[in-house]
Amino acid sequence: MEEKNTSSNFIKNIVIEDLESGKHKEIITRFPPEPNGYLHIGHAKSIVLNFELADEFKGKTNLRFDDTNPVKEDTEYVESIEEDVRWLGFEWENLHFASSYFEEMYNRAVHLIKKGKAYVCDLSGDEIKEYRGTLTKPGKESPYRNRTVEENIDLFERMRKGEFKDGEKVLRAKIDMASPNINMRDPIIYRIAHASHHKTGDKWCIYPMYDFAHPIEDAIEGITHSICTLEFEDHRPLYDWVVNECEMESKPRQIEFARLNITNTVMSKRKLKALVDAKVVDGWDDPRMPTIAGLRRKGYTPEAIRNFCREIGVAKSNSTVDSQMLEHFIREDLQMKAPRTMSILKPLKVVITNYPENQVEMFTVENNPDDPGMGTREVPFSREIYIEQDDFMEVPPKKYFRLFPGNEVRLKSAYFIKCNDFVKDEAGNVVEVHCTYDPETKSGSGFTGRKVKGTIHWVDANSAVSAEFRLFEPLILDEEDEDGKTFLEQVNPNSMEVLQGFVEPQMKNAKPQEKFQFFRHGYFNVDPKYTTPEKPVFNRIVSLKSSFKIG
Ligand code: ATP
Ligand code: MG
């Protein structure tokens, strides 16, 4: 792969410093998803960052499932995440589950209790919140804060044994209720949840909180640089407190970067799951979803996603990226890779009245004019063809150079045809156009007799293959949180248009996930879910042109 990320960023600078100073001999990063949904393009940013950072300095990256919350996690998500990371082109050094560290985490918590640094608290969730104070008001100490070590050990053991109900007790770190950083005001580190876990089953009924579990996971694995998103910046003192007070041998360093947001979509597993559950979309891999599975089904390539992630870079302040930037990278990638072909999305029949009945001609057409290596194909032509409804007008406006009565156009790779007549149905719709062709104008014959202003595409009606086309618009309308609207109310009701049309006969052999450039219509992917041997279904990945400029 020549696509390497050579650009510098503040995280890379930290890594370089740490290697030069001898603080670390080897860089170890991790990608730590919670298996409570499918990965999205925001995760891709984190994946590319973590894997490429380690790779650049000959280090390692672990894939670690942060599965400390039994209620929302599922093996389906674990499998999809592994598939997506691999598909993006990355191979992890080790595969870990946070849940396999539960015993060690428990022991570290007991150690904290013995040091007088943690206590069992009986306050309710609401009371804990109330006692915590605010940014301007210091917190109040829990009446259970000064339990003896013996009592805390006994209660914590009994919490583990299942003697208490959910919410009846928690284990809290004993730090500082007056700290200006609210995260340091005796945060909860263990809670009771009588729920089956996808990996540990019913072995545990107490589960560690993220802020306690994550630094321990990182330290156990010897992670040198623990990269996370900006909202954890205020949690860093707690991260360091846990590493130090739990006396972890290895001391990982947390570094925060800005999360990726993209216009006209949502980017949180909770919201994406809501779209799936409400059946607004056709599953996590619906082509309109910003999930990796959705982008793949729409027709995105790993190369395009990786290049996008590199281009947006790594910064310290949050911003929103225009979705057109993602489109730029798939166009760029498919330009050379996707064979050209003609397709008719909204068919209108054309009869070429002076063309002999029963005659079929084959035109040899290049698959990609930008790359002769991609070969040619045979495109049949006969008396009846389909063109786009938009390519004919009974009464043309100014500057309309396509078909209208009396006008002549070029049929891409075939002949000039001239419109003489048309047929309407009872409702007044044009259902058939009658033309004559000029045999002199055959494509490739070197004809220079006259010029026409319009070139339109077509498929031979006799041999065409019926196909379905799915065109997409943004899933979320741009009116952000207007009048307190929830994002489900901002869903675009017209985010998908389904059309029935035709493709060239050789498209019978198109395989799921194959990508094509349809002349004038854009890049399309063969949908792996709805395509049948009789009828291909094509998802539009992106149209051909955009006004968007990079940089
Ligand atoms: P979500 O809110 O979508 O569930 P999350 O941060 O809770 O996201 P995790 O599964 O915990 O999801 O995330 C795994 C890793 O991916 C974390 O290191 C997280 O920081 C990173 N990540 C998640 N969303 C984004 C994003 N939009 N941009 C960059 N990194 C992200
Ligand atoms: Mg999360």
mmCIF file of C-alpha atoms in Angstrom, residues 254-388:
data_model
loop_
_atom_site.group_PDB
_atom_site.id
_atom_site.type_symbol
_atom_site.label_atom_id
_atom_site.label_comp_id
_atom_site.label_asym_id
_atom_site.label_seq_id
_atom_site.Cartn_x
_atom_site.Cartn_y
_atom_site.Cartn_z
ATOM 1 C CA GLN A 254 -4.472 9.008 28.093
ATOM 2 C CA ILE A 255 -4.535 11.410 25.131
ATOM 3 C CA GLU A 256 -7.741 12.990 23.863
ATOM 4 C CA PHE A 257 -8.646 14.004 20.301
ATOM 5 C CA ALA A 258 -11.740 15.475 18.653
ATOM 6 C CA ARG A 259 -14.477 13.060 17.648
ATOM 7 C CA LEU A 260 -15.646 13.030 14.077
ATOM 8 C CA ASN A 261 -19.033 14.513 13.257
ATOM 9 C CA ILE A 262 -20.476 14.588 9.747
ATOM 10 C CA THR A 263 -23.296 16.729 8.402
ATOM 11 C CA ASN A 264 -26.741 15.229 7.780
ATOM 12 C CA THR A 265 -26.293 12.091 9.794
ATOM 13 C CA VAL A 266 -26.163 10.884 13.378
ATOM 14 C CA MET A 267 -23.048 9.391 14.850
ATOM 15 C CA SER A 268 -23.798 7.591 18.041
ATOM 16 C CA LYS A 269 -24.597 3.939 18.433
ATOM 17 C CA ARG A 270 -27.532 4.797 20.666
ATOM 18 C CA LYS A 271 -29.155 6.901 17.947
ATOM 19 C CA LEU A 272 -28.245 4.487 15.165
ATOM 20 C CA LYS A 273 -29.818 1.676 17.179
ATOM 21 C CA ALA A 274 -32.951 3.772 17.599
ATOM 22 C CA LEU A 275 -33.179 4.092 13.787
ATOM 23 C CA VAL A 276 -32.799 0.326 13.437
ATOM 24 C CA ASP A 277 -35.324 -0.449 16.193
ATOM 25 C CA ALA A 278 -37.871 2.014 14.784
ATOM 26 C CA LYS A 279 -37.401 0.346 11.368
ATOM 27 C CA VAL A 280 -36.645 3.720 9.808
ATOM 28 C CA VAL A 281 -33.834 1.849 8.071
ATOM 29 C CA ASP A 282 -33.346 -1.688 6.859
ATOM 30 C CA GLY A 283 -30.954 -2.792 9.611
ATOM 31 C CA TRP A 284 -27.505 -1.649 10.725
ATOM 32 C CA ASP A 285 -26.172 -2.188 7.184
ATOM 33 C CA ASP A 286 -28.773 -0.037 5.443
ATOM 34 C CA PRO A 287 -26.835 1.911 2.774
ATOM 35 C CA ARG A 288 -28.052 5.203 4.276
ATOM 36 C CA MET A 289 -26.432 4.456 7.629
ATOM 37 C CA PRO A 290 -23.011 5.931 8.489
ATOM 38 C CA THR A 291 -22.005 2.521 9.809
ATOM 39 C CA ILE A 292 -19.061 0.693 8.264
ATOM 40 C CA ALA A 293 -21.485 -2.087 7.283
ATOM 41 C CA GLY A 294 -23.837 0.469 5.701
ATOM 42 C CA LEU A 295 -21.062 2.238 3.819
ATOM 43 C CA ARG A 296 -19.779 -1.121 2.582
ATOM 44 C CA ARG A 297 -23.237 -2.119 1.350
ATOM 45 C CA LYS A 298 -23.650 1.249 -0.286
ATOM 46 C CA GLY A 299 -20.395 0.584 -2.137
ATOM 47 C CA TYR A 300 -17.667 2.400 -0.247
ATOM 48 C CA THR A 301 -14.203 0.849 -0.371
ATOM 49 C CA PRO A 302 -11.801 0.541 2.578
ATOM 50 C CA GLU A 303 -9.298 2.663 0.645
ATOM 51 C CA ALA A 304 -11.749 5.554 0.355
ATOM 52 C CA ILE A 305 -12.601 5.429 4.049
ATOM 53 C CA ARG A 306 -8.963 5.252 5.098
ATOM 54 C CA ASN A 307 -8.035 8.175 2.859
ATOM 55 C CA PHE A 308 -10.920 10.194 4.251
ATOM 56 C CA CYS A 309 -9.806 9.487 7.822
ATOM 57 C CA ARG A 310 -6.260 10.586 7.015
ATOM 58 C CA GLU A 311 -7.414 13.759 5.315
ATOM 59 C CA ILE A 312 -9.614 14.929 8.221
ATOM 60 C CA GLY A 313 -6.610 14.498 10.500
ATOM 61 C CA VAL A 314 -6.409 14.638 14.263
ATOM 62 C CA ALA A 315 -7.242 17.791 16.158
ATOM 63 C CA LYS A 316 -7.972 19.024 19.651
ATOM 64 C CA SER A 317 -11.236 20.812 18.933
ATOM 65 C CA ASN A 318 -14.539 19.391 17.769
ATOM 66 C CA SER A 319 -15.870 20.240 14.343
ATOM 67 C CA THR A 320 -18.269 18.872 11.774
ATOM 68 C CA VAL A 321 -17.049 17.568 8.447
ATOM 69 C CA ASP A 322 -19.136 18.018 5.294
ATOM 70 C CA SER A 323 -20.468 14.669 4.078
ATOM 71 C CA GLN A 324 -19.360 15.674 0.573
ATOM 72 C CA MET A 325 -15.788 15.197 1.677
ATOM 73 C CA LEU A 326 -16.407 11.495 2.199
ATOM 74 C CA GLU A 327 -17.976 11.377 -1.270
ATOM 75 C CA HIS A 328 -14.904 13.006 -2.762
ATOM 76 C CA PHE A 329 -12.737 10.086 -1.623
ATOM 77 C CA ILE A 330 -14.956 7.346 -3.020
ATOM 78 C CA ARG A 331 -15.123 9.105 -6.393
ATOM 79 C CA GLU A 332 -11.384 9.406 -6.388
ATOM 80 C CA ASP A 333 -10.962 5.705 -5.595
ATOM 81 C CA LEU A 334 -13.503 4.383 -8.096
ATOM 82 C CA GLN A 335 -12.438 6.627 -10.961
ATOM 83 C CA MET A 336 -9.814 4.122 -12.052
ATOM 84 C CA LYS A 337 -11.348 0.956 -10.630
ATOM 85 C CA ALA A 338 -14.983 0.902 -11.693
ATOM 86 C CA PRO A 339 -15.826 -0.206 -15.243
ATOM 87 C CA ARG A 340 -18.108 2.109 -17.219
ATOM 88 C CA THR A 341 -21.429 0.869 -18.471
ATOM 89 C CA MET A 342 -24.798 2.281 -19.539
ATOM 90 C CA SER A 343 -27.977 1.978 -17.512
ATOM 91 C CA ILE A 344 -31.446 3.413 -17.867
ATOM 92 C CA LEU A 345 -33.044 4.437 -14.591
ATOM 93 C CA LYS A 346 -36.326 5.828 -15.972
ATOM 94 C CA PRO A 347 -36.911 4.095 -19.290
ATOM 95 C CA LEU A 348 -38.546 5.529 -22.394
ATOM 96 C CA LYS A 349 -38.734 3.347 -25.493
ATOM 97 C CA VAL A 350 -37.275 4.580 -28.782
ATOM 98 C CA VAL A 351 -38.105 2.840 -32.067
ATOM 99 C CA ILE A 352 -35.604 3.404 -34.859
ATOM 100 C CA THR A 353 -38.022 3.110 -37.747
ATOM 101 C CA ASN A 354 -35.481 2.804 -40.563
ATOM 102 C CA TYR A 355 -33.383 0.148 -38.798
ATOM 103 C CA PRO A 356 -34.012 -3.375 -40.150
ATOM 104 C CA GLU A 357 -36.211 -5.572 -37.984
ATOM 105 C CA ASN A 358 -34.447 -8.613 -36.490
ATOM 106 C CA GLN A 359 -31.023 -7.096 -37.074
ATOM 107 C CA VAL A 360 -28.573 -6.944 -34.161
ATOM 108 C CA GLU A 361 -25.236 -5.182 -34.285
ATOM 109 C CA MET A 362 -22.456 -5.395 -31.738
ATOM 110 C CA PHE A 363 -20.430 -2.352 -30.752
ATOM 111 C CA THR A 364 -17.096 -2.856 -29.053
ATOM 112 C CA VAL A 365 -16.879 -0.384 -26.190
ATOM 113 C CA GLU A 366 -14.023 0.387 -23.787
ATOM 114 C CA ASN A 367 -14.664 -0.467 -20.154
ATOM 115 C CA ASN A 368 -12.661 2.468 -18.889
ATOM 116 C CA PRO A 369 -11.319 5.124 -21.262
ATOM 117 C CA ASP A 370 -8.876 6.133 -18.491
ATOM 118 C CA ASP A 371 -7.446 2.612 -18.370
ATOM 119 C CA PRO A 372 -7.267 0.589 -21.598
ATOM 120 C CA GLY A 373 -6.078 -2.341 -19.461
ATOM 121 C CA MET A 374 -9.653 -2.803 -18.301
ATOM 122 C CA GLY A 375 -10.563 -4.115 -21.745
ATOM 123 C CA THR A 376 -13.675 -3.815 -23.832
ATOM 124 C CA ARG A 377 -17.145 -5.306 -23.989
ATOM 125 C CA GLU A 378 -19.692 -5.991 -26.712
ATOM 126 C CA VAL A 379 -22.786 -3.809 -26.566
ATOM 127 C CA PRO A 380 -25.733 -4.931 -28.716
ATOM 128 C CA PHE A 381 -27.819 -2.465 -30.720
ATOM 129 C CA SER A 382 -31.101 -3.082 -32.542
ATOM 130 C CA ARG A 383 -34.315 -1.429 -33.692
ATOM 131 C CA GLU A 384 -35.714 -0.731 -30.225
ATOM 132 C CA ILE A 385 -33.766 0.845 -27.412
ATOM 133 C CA TYR A 386 -34.452 2.518 -24.086
ATOM 134 C CA ILE A 387 -33.336 6.017 -23.233
ATOM 135 C CA GLU A 388 -33.945 8.131 -20.124
#
